PDB file of C-alpha atoms in Angstrom:
ATOM      1  CA  MET S   1     -17.911  -5.911  -6.114  1.00  0.00           C
ATOM      2  CA  ALA S   2     -15.608  -8.681  -7.320  1.00  0.00           C
ATOM      3  CA  THR S   3     -14.607 -11.826  -5.470  1.00  0.00           C
ATOM      4  CA  LEU S   4     -10.942 -12.798  -5.502  1.00  0.00           C
ATOM      5  CA  THR S   5      -9.543 -16.187  -4.535  1.00  0.00           C
ATOM      6  CA  ILE S   6      -5.830 -16.310  -3.792  1.00  0.00           C
ATOM      7  CA  ARG S   7      -3.452 -19.070  -2.786  1.00  0.00           C
ATOM      8  CA  LEU S   8      -1.141 -18.361   0.135  1.00  0.00           C
ATOM      9  CA  PRO S   9       1.165 -20.547   2.151  1.00  0.00           C
ATOM     10  CA  ASP S  10      -0.539 -21.588   5.396  1.00  0.00           C
ATOM     11  CA  ASP S  11       1.959 -19.706   7.557  1.00  0.00           C
ATOM     12  CA  LYS S  12       1.378 -16.461   5.671  1.00  0.00           C
ATOM     13  CA  HIS S  13      -2.384 -16.903   5.913  1.00  0.00           C
ATOM     14  CA  ASN S  14      -2.112 -17.478   9.656  1.00  0.00           C
ATOM     15  CA  ARG S  15       0.041 -14.364  10.080  1.00  0.00           C
ATOM     16  CA  LEU S  16      -2.462 -12.278   8.103  1.00  0.00           C
ATOM     17  CA  LYS S  17      -5.268 -13.603  10.317  1.00  0.00           C
ATOM     18  CA  GLN S  18      -3.261 -12.617  13.406  1.00  0.00           C
ATOM     19  CA  LEU S  19      -2.582  -9.142  11.997  1.00  0.00           C
ATOM     20  CA  ALA S  20      -6.254  -8.630  11.170  1.00  0.00           C
ATOM     21  CA  GLU S  21      -7.233  -9.776  14.661  1.00  0.00           C
ATOM     22  CA  VAL S  22      -4.780  -7.363  16.286  1.00  0.00           C
ATOM     23  CA  ARG S  23      -6.235  -4.534  14.191  1.00  0.00           C
ATOM     24  CA  GLY S  24      -9.776  -5.636  15.011  1.00  0.00           C
ATOM     25  CA  ILE S  25     -10.776  -6.173  11.386  1.00  0.00           C
ATOM     26  CA  SER S  26     -11.507  -9.100   9.100  1.00  0.00           C
ATOM     27  CA  VAL S  27      -8.870 -10.603   6.823  1.00  0.00           C
ATOM     28  CA  ASN S  28     -10.975  -9.349   3.924  1.00  0.00           C
ATOM     29  CA  LYS S  29     -10.810  -5.766   5.235  1.00  0.00           C
ATOM     30  CA  LEU S  30      -7.066  -6.128   5.874  1.00  0.00           C
ATOM     31  CA  ILE S  31      -6.451  -7.229   2.282  1.00  0.00           C
ATOM     32  CA  GLU S  32      -8.626  -4.363   1.047  1.00  0.00           C
ATOM     33  CA  GLU S  33      -6.595  -1.855   3.091  1.00  0.00           C
ATOM     34  CA  LEU S  34      -3.254  -3.313   1.969  1.00  0.00           C
ATOM     35  CA  SER S  35      -4.339  -3.297  -1.670  1.00  0.00           C
ATOM     36  CA  THR S  36      -5.412   0.355  -1.339  1.00  0.00           C
ATOM     37  CA  ILE S  37      -1.949   1.245  -0.051  1.00  0.00           C
ATOM     38  CA  ALA S  38      -0.262  -0.726  -2.847  1.00  0.00           C
ATOM     39  CA  LEU S  39      -2.408   0.968  -5.506  1.00  0.00           C
ATOM     40  CA  ALA S  40      -1.740   4.433  -4.061  1.00  0.00           C
ATOM     41  CA  GLU S  41       1.994   3.720  -4.219  1.00  0.00           C
ATOM     42  CA  PHE S  42       1.626   2.455  -7.798  1.00  0.00           C
ATOM     43  CA  ASP S  43      -0.379   5.525  -8.851  1.00  0.00           C
ATOM     44  CA  THR S  44       2.178   7.849  -7.271  1.00  0.00           C
ATOM     45  CA  TYR S  45       5.014   6.024  -8.999  1.00  0.00           C
ATOM     46  CA  ASN S  46       3.261   6.361 -12.357  1.00  0.00           C
ATOM     47  CA  ARG S  47       2.550  10.053 -11.796  1.00  0.00           C
ATOM     48  CA  PHE S  48       6.207  10.564 -10.898  1.00  0.00           C
ATOM     49  CA  ARG S  49       7.331   8.773 -14.064  1.00  0.00           C
ATOM     50  CA  LEU S  50       4.995  10.898 -16.185  1.00  0.00           C
ATOM     51  CA  MET S  51       6.192  14.142 -14.600  1.00  0.00           C
ATOM     52  CA  SER S  52       9.773  12.993 -14.938  1.00  0.00           C
ATOM     53  CA  ALA S  53       9.261  12.310 -18.644  1.00  0.00           C
ATOM     54  CA  GLN S  54       7.773  15.791 -19.012  1.00  0.00           C
ATOM     55  CA  GLY S  55      10.758  17.304 -17.244  1.00  0.00           C
ATOM     56  CA  ASN S  56       8.924  18.491 -14.118  1.00  0.00           C
ATOM     57  CA  ARG S  57      11.497  17.314 -11.603  1.00  0.00           C
ATOM     58  CA  GLN S  58      10.282  19.467  -8.703  1.00  0.00           C
ATOM     59  CA  LEU S  59       6.724  18.115  -8.817  1.00  0.00           C
ATOM     60  CA  GLY S  60       8.074  14.582  -9.102  1.00  0.00           C
ATOM     61  CA  LEU S  61      10.226  15.049  -6.017  1.00  0.00           C
ATOM     62  CA  GLN S  62       7.242  16.504  -4.135  1.00  0.00           C
ATOM     63  CA  LEU S  63       5.274  13.356  -4.988  1.00  0.00           C
ATOM     64  CA  LEU S  64       8.077  11.166  -3.674  1.00  0.00           C
ATOM     65  CA  ASP S  65       8.101  13.159  -0.427  1.00  0.00           C
ATOM     66  CA  LYS S  66       4.340  12.679  -0.165  1.00  0.00           C
ATOM     67  CA  LEU S  67       4.714   8.943  -0.756  1.00  0.00           C
ATOM     68  CA  ASP S  68       7.437   8.671   1.884  1.00  0.00           C
ATOM     69  CA  ALA S  69       5.245  10.538   4.386  1.00  0.00           C
ATOM     70  CA  SER S  70       2.304   8.260   3.578  1.00  0.00           C
ATOM     71  CA  ILE S  71       4.379   5.127   4.055  1.00  0.00           C
ATOM     72  CA  ARG S  72       5.752   6.385   7.378  1.00  0.00           C
ATOM     73  CA  PHE S  73       2.242   7.339   8.533  1.00  0.00           C
ATOM     74  CA  ASN S  74       0.774   3.955   7.619  1.00  0.00           C
ATOM     75  CA  HIS S  75       3.584   2.053   9.314  1.00  0.00           C
ATOM     76  CA  ASP S  76       3.433   4.210  12.460  1.00  0.00           C
ATOM     77  CA  GLU S  77      -0.355   4.092  12.670  1.00  0.00           C
ATOM     78  CA  LYS S  78      -0.791   0.322  12.594  1.00  0.00           C
ATOM     79  CA  PRO S  79       0.936  -2.355  14.680  1.00  0.00           C
TER      80      PRO S  79
END
């Protein structure tokens, strides 16, 4: 497992700490969860672009629907 050091403005760091506390997880776990969501969105976008380039519009639109549902679920599930 890799270690990542990032620089954030103090106010953003404090807000992330508050969010993690509300969710009952560590800031590390929060960043891991948020990065998983970002990578899933990125992977879906890339799959859509590939299908689009291959002319499979229907499958691409289905992926976008799946992404939208995932985003709504993640935003509704967490405070």
